[in-house]
XYZ file of C-alpha atoms in Angstrom:
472
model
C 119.975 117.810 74.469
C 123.263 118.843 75.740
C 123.707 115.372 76.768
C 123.275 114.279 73.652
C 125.039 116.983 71.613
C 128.768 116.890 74.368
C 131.348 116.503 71.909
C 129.143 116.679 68.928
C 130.423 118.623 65.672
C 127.945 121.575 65.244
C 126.996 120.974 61.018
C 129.858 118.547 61.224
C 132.522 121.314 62.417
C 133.806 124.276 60.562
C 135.024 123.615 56.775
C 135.811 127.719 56.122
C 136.949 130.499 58.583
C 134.681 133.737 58.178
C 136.197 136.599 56.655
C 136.411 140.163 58.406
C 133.269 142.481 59.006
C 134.563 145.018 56.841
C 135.693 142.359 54.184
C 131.970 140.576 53.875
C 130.207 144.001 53.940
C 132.272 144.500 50.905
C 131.251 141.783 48.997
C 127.851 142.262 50.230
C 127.980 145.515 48.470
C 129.377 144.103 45.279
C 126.955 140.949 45.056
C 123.830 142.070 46.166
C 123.357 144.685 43.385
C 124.032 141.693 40.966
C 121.792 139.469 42.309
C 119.029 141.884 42.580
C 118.981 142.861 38.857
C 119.103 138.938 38.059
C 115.907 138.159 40.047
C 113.862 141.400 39.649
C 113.056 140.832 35.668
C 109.107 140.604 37.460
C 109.274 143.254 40.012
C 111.534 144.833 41.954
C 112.777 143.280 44.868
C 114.836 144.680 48.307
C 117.380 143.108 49.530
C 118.636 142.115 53.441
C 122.035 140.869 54.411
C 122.761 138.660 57.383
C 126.129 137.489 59.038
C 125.067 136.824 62.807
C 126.604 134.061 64.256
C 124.538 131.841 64.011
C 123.900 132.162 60.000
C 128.064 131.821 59.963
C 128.324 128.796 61.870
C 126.075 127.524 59.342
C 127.749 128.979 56.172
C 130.962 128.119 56.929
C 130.096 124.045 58.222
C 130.849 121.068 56.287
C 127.324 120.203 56.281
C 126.073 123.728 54.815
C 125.560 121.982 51.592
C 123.327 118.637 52.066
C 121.774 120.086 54.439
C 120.532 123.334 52.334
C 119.369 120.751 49.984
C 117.097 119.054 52.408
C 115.215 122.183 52.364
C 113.127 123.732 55.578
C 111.005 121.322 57.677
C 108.454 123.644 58.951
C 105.908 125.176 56.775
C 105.319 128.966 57.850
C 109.487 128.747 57.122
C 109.343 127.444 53.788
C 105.988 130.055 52.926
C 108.868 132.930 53.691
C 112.038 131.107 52.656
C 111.206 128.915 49.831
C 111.868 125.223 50.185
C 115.471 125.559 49.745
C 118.040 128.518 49.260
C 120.827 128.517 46.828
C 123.872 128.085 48.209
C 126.878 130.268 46.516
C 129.789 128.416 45.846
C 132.726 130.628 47.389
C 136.207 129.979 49.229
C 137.542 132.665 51.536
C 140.328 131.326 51.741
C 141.319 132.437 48.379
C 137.991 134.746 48.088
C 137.482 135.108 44.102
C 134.649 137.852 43.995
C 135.038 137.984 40.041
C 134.352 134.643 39.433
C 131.333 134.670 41.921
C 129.679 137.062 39.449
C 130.835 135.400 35.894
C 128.873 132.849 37.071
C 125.678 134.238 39.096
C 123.596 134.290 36.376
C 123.687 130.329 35.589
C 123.631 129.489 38.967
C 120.531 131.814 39.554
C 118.973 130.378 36.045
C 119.786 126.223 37.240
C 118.244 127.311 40.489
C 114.630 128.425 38.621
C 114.940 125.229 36.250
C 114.953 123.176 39.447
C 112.513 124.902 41.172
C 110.382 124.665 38.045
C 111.111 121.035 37.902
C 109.843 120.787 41.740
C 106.752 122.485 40.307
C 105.819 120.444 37.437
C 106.606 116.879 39.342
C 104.102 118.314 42.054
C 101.491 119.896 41.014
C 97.583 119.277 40.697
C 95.172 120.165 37.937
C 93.629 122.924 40.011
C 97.084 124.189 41.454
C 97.746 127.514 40.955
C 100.198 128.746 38.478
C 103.787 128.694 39.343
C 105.172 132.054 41.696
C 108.177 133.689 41.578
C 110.878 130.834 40.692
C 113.882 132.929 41.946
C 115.409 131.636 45.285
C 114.882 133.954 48.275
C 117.642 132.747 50.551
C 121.408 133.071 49.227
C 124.221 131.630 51.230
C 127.520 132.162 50.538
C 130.331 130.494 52.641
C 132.757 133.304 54.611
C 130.130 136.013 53.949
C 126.833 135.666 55.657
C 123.330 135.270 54.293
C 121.253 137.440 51.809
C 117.480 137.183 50.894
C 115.222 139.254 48.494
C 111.713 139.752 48.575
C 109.299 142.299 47.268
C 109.831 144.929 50.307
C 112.797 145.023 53.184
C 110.448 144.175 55.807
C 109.292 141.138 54.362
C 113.097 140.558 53.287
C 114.058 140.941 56.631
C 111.799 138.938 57.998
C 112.362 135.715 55.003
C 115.520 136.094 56.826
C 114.504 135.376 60.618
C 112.970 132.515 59.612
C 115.716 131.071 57.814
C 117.882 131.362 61.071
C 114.959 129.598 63.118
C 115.204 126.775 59.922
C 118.980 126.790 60.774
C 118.130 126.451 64.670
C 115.952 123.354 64.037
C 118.773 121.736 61.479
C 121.227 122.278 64.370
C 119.124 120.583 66.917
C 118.004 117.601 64.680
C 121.265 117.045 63.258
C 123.304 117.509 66.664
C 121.058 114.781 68.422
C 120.138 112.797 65.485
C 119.606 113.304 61.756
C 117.734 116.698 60.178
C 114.972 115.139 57.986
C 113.189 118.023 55.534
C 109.843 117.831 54.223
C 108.696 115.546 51.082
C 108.629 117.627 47.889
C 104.969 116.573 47.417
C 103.556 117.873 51.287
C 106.116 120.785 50.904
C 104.405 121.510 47.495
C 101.173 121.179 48.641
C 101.430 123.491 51.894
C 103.588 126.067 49.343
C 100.705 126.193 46.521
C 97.591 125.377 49.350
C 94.495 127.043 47.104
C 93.601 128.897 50.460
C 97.233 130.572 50.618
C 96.906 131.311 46.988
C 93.480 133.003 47.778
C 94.838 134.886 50.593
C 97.643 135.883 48.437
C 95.502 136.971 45.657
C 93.835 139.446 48.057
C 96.367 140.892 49.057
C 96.645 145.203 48.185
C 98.006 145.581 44.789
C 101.812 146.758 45.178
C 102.458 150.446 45.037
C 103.585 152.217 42.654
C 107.561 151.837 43.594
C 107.287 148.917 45.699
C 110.725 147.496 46.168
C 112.743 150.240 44.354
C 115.558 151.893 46.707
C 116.247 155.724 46.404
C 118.371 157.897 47.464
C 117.930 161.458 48.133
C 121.148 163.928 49.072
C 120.239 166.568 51.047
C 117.692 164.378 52.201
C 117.652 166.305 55.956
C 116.511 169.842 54.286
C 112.886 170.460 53.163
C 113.030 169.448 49.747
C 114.915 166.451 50.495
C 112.004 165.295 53.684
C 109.661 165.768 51.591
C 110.858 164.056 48.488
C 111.457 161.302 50.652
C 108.166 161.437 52.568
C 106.796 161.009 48.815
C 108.390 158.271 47.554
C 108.051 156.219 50.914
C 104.320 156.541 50.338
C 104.253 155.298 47.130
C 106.435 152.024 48.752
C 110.147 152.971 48.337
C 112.854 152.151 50.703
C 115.309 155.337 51.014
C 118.130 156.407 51.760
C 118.599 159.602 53.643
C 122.152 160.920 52.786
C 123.036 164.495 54.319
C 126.032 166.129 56.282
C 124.231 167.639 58.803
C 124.017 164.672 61.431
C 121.815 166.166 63.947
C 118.949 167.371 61.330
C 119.508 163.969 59.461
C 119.068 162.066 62.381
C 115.901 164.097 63.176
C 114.603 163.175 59.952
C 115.292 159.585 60.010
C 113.680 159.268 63.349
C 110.513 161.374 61.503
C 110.074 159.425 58.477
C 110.832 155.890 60.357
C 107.806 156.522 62.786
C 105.195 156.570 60.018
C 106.548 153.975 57.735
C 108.709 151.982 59.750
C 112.767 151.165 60.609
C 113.036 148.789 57.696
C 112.245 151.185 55.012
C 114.650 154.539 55.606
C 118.628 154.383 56.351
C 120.574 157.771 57.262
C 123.812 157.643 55.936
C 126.095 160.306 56.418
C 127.612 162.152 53.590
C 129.465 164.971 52.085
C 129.046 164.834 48.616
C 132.270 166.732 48.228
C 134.108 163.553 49.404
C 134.942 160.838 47.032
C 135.335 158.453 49.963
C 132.294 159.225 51.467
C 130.226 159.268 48.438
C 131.732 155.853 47.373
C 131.200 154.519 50.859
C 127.548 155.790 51.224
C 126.624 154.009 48.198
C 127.968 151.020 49.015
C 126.361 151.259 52.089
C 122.905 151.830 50.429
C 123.956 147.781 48.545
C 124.058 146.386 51.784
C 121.405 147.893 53.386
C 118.595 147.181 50.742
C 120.140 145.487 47.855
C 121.125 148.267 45.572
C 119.367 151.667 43.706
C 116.463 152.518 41.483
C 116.499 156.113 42.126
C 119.111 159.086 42.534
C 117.659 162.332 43.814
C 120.882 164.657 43.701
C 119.664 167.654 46.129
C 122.184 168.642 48.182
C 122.845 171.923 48.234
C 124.314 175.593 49.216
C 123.064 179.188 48.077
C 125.213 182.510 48.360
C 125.323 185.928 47.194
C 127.994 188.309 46.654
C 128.266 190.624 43.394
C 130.925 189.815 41.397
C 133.979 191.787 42.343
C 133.328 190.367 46.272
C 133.048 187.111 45.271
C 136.291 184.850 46.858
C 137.479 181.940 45.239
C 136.786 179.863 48.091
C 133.304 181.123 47.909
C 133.432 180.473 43.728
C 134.737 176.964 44.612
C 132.671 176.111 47.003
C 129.713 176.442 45.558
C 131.344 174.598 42.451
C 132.422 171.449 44.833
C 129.023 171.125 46.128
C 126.628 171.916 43.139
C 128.791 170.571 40.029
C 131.193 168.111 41.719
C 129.037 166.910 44.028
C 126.283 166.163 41.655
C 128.918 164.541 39.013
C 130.195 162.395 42.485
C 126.881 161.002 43.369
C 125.437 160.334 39.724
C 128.515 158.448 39.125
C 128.389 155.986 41.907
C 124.494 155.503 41.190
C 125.325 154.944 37.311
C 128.085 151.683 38.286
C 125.371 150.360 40.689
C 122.521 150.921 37.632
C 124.829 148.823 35.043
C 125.853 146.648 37.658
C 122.395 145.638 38.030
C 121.550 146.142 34.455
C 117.393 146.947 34.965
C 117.494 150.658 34.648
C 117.530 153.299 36.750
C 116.566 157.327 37.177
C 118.290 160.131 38.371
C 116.642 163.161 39.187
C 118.512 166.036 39.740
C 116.932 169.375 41.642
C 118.611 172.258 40.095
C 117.540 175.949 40.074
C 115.230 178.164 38.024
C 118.693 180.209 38.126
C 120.765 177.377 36.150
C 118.489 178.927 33.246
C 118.022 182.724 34.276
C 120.646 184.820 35.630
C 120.663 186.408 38.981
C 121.838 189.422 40.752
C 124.348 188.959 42.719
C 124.669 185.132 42.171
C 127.273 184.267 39.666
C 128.872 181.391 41.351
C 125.612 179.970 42.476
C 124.232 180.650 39.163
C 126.968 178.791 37.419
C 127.319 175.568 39.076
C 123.191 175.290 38.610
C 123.777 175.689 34.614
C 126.806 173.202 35.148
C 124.070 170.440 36.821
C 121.053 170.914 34.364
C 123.903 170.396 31.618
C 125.693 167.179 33.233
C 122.465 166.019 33.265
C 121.760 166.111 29.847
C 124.987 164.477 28.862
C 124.009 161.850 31.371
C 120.468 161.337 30.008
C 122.153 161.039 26.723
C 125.308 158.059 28.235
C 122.285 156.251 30.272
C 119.668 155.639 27.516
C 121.247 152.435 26.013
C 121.195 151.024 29.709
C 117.615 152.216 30.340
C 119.160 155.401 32.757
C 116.284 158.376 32.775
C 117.928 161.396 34.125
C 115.811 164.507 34.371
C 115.858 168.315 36.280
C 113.489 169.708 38.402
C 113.613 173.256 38.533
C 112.159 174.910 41.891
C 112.362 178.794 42.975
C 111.972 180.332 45.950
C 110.706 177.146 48.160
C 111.605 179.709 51.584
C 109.724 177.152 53.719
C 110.944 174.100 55.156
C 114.814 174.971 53.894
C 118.006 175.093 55.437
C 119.201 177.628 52.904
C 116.782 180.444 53.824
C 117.560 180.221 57.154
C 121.205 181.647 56.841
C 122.586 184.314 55.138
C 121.475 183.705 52.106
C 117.621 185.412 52.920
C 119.263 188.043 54.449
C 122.020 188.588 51.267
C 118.687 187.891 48.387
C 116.973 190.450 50.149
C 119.377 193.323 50.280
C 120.047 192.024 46.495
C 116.184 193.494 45.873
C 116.600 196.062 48.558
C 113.945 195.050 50.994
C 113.489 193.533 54.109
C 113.420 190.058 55.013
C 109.649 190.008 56.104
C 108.592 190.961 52.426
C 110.770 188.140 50.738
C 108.145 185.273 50.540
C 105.529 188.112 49.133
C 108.066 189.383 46.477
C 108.838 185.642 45.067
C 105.063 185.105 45.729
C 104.068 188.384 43.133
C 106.263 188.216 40.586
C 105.513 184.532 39.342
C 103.321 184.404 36.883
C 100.462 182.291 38.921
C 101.058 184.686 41.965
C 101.629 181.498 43.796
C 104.129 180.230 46.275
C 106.300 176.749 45.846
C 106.302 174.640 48.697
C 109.040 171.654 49.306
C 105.733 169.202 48.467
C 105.947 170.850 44.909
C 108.892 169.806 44.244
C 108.523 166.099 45.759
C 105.416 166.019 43.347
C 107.290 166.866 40.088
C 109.943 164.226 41.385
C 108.007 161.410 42.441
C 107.112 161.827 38.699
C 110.492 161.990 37.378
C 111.637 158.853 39.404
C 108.346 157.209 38.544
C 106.849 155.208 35.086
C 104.744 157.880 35.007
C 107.741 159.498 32.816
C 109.188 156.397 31.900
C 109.322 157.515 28.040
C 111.243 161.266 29.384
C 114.480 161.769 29.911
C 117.244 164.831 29.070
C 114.120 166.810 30.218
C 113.234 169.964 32.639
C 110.394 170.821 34.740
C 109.939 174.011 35.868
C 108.756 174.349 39.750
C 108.610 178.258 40.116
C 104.736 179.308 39.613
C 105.879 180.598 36.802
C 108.975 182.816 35.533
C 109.492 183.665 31.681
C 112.899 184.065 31.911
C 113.130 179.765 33.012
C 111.066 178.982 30.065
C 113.303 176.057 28.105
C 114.127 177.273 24.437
């Protein structure tokens, strides 16, 4: 072979030069959102995005294009891959993004008219019906590689086996000529009736297979288990929180039981613009795009009025109004970008509707989030945008608040000691019952689910029970 292949053009030599990491991550972020919502009118798909080397080399050759029309040559490729990926037409050199996208959707739609054409010239009277005509494998010269499939992992993995169906193109065609399968065998390996059985017997999808959340806060107990929740039901999510250490932790936590390719950390203060913008777009890349906001991140204090600062007044205004307005923004442009829907759930406070001792600033910026949510229920219903409030009170176990000052400051608030705190929340609900953070992932896997697809602009209450939180 190397022999054969000294002084041999790999793919017939380079025809583009790559563009910078940071500069293909970038329209990675842009693209992938847009593609997504093209292909996912059946079910939501996830999204992977590869510029290794090798999948460059490839991109950016002169050959990139007959030979992505030849299609794969090996069959457990083409099972994965598809016969043949669509190939974006793009020049870095003079890298128009815009035009990329005014044009997506009729390159996506001639893509499923020939792959519906490859169908109907191949098939048999006892073939099974036609799958998914959306390509899985996207190239785009300068940028790298993305594919879509019905879960990361098997994304992921479309993608691997792409790059071994570029390793055998670069052999062949280095030493000789790449030859790809006849449509017919192809066609008859793709729809085999014992693949389609296997397929058809396969566990149903859950209930938010290939959606992508992401939950702020997502390193405290409401935010672990709200992502513990929707990861069982099939989500990929993204942890966002500011603490790196816990959100590490809980990445590492949530990755052992439902592996790597489903949870991201991605560090964030949801006071920063920057960081919010770049978390976001970081979430694109990663899986694709969003289905589901959980806006959780938060702060508690106490001071009466008269002792409490400005900072203190701002701070809690920065984290629980801004920082909810930040977040919900960035997930509504990815939502219309993608243009199938979305839901944002935002975890609020039984004290946004009752007022508190001691609490005023804390108090306040929770009635500022349950009412930017309903203006955002009421700007996101045209676009198919739920946005909804869950209310919790007093969840003291598994949180980062109650661990500070802020047990120490409720309790002197109700003059008694911290060891009697959990009882006194625990009494004077209604139910005489306790909230844990599994509550609250209930009532928002519910929220974020088609369980409520038909709610939105709505509240639900997570306390055991308080009058004074009753909506009017």
């Amino acid at each position: 072979f190397e022999r054969r292949s000294e002084g041999v053009a790999i793919f017939g030599g380079e025809a583009v030069k790559s563009l910078d990491a940071t500069e293909r991550r970038a329209i990675a972020a842009k693209l992938m959102p847009r593609i997504r919502g093209l292909i996912s009118e059946r079910s939501h798909k996830a999204g992977h995005f590869d510029d290794s080397t090798a999948v460059l080399e490839f991109v950016n050759s002169r050959d990139l294009r007959p030979l992505a029309a030849l299609g794969t040559s090996c069959p457990d490729h083409f099972l994965r891959t598809k016969i043949r990926p669509l190939v974006i037409e793009f020049d870095p050199a003079k890298p128009d993004v815009d035009a990329v996208i005014a044009r997506l959707a009729d390159d996506i739609a001639e893509y499923r008219v020939g792959y519906q054409a490859y169908y109907d010239s191949c098939k048999h009277p006892d073939s099974p019906a036609i799958r998914d005509p959306n390509a899985v494998v996207y190239l785009m010269p300068g940028v790298g590689m993305f594919t879509f499939a019905g879960d990361k992992a098997t994304a992921r993995i479309s993608g691997e086996f792409y790059v071994n169906a570029i390793n055998v193109m670069r052999g062949a065609s280095t030493v000789s000529s790449y030859v790809g399968l006849p449509a017919q065998e192809a066609f008859d390996i793709e729809y085999w009736l014992l693949e389609d059985l296997k397929l058809q017997r396969m566990p149903k999808p859950k209930s938010l297979a290939g959606q992508i959340a992401l939950v702020t806060g997502g390193a405290g107990g409401i935010g672990r288990a709200t992502a513990n929740r929707l990861l069982r039901e099939g989500a990929c999510v993204v942890l966002a929180d500011i603490d790196e250490t816990a959100l590490a932790s809980a990445n590492d936590e949530l990755a052992k039981v439902y592996g790597r390719d489903f949870v991201r950390p991605v560090l964030i203060n949801v006071t920063s613009e920057e960081q919010v913008i770049s978390g976001f777009a970081e979430t694109a890349v990663e899986f694709g795009g969003i289905d589901i906001l959980v806006s959780n991140a938060g702060l508690a204090s106490s001071a009466p009025i008269e002792e409490t600062t400005l900072a203190l007044w701002n701070k809690n205004m920065d984290i629980l109004s801004t920082g909810y307005f930040l977040v919900s923004r960035e997930a509504f442009r990815l939502f219309r970008a993608q243009k199938i829907g979305g839901n944002v759930v935002f975890v609020a406070s039984k004290n946004g509707l009752a007022a508190s001792p001691n609490a005023a600033a804390y108090c306040t910026a929770k009635a500022a989030e349950i009412h930017l949510a309903r203006c955002l229920a009421l700007e996101g219903a045209e676009a198919q945008i739920r946005v909804n409030v869950v209310n919790p009170d007093a969840v003291l176990r598994g949180s980062k608040i109650w661990t500070g000052e802020w047990k120490e400051q409720r309790a002197a608030a109700y003059k008694m000691s911290t060891d009697d705190l959990e009882e006194h929340y625990r009494s004077r609900s209604m139910l005489k019952r306790s909230v844990f953070p599994e509550d609250i992932a209930e009532a928002i896997y519910f929220l974020a689910s088609d369980m409520s697809a038909k709610s939105t602009g709505n509240i639900i209450n997570v306390d055991a029970g308080n009058a004074q939180s009753f909506t009017r």
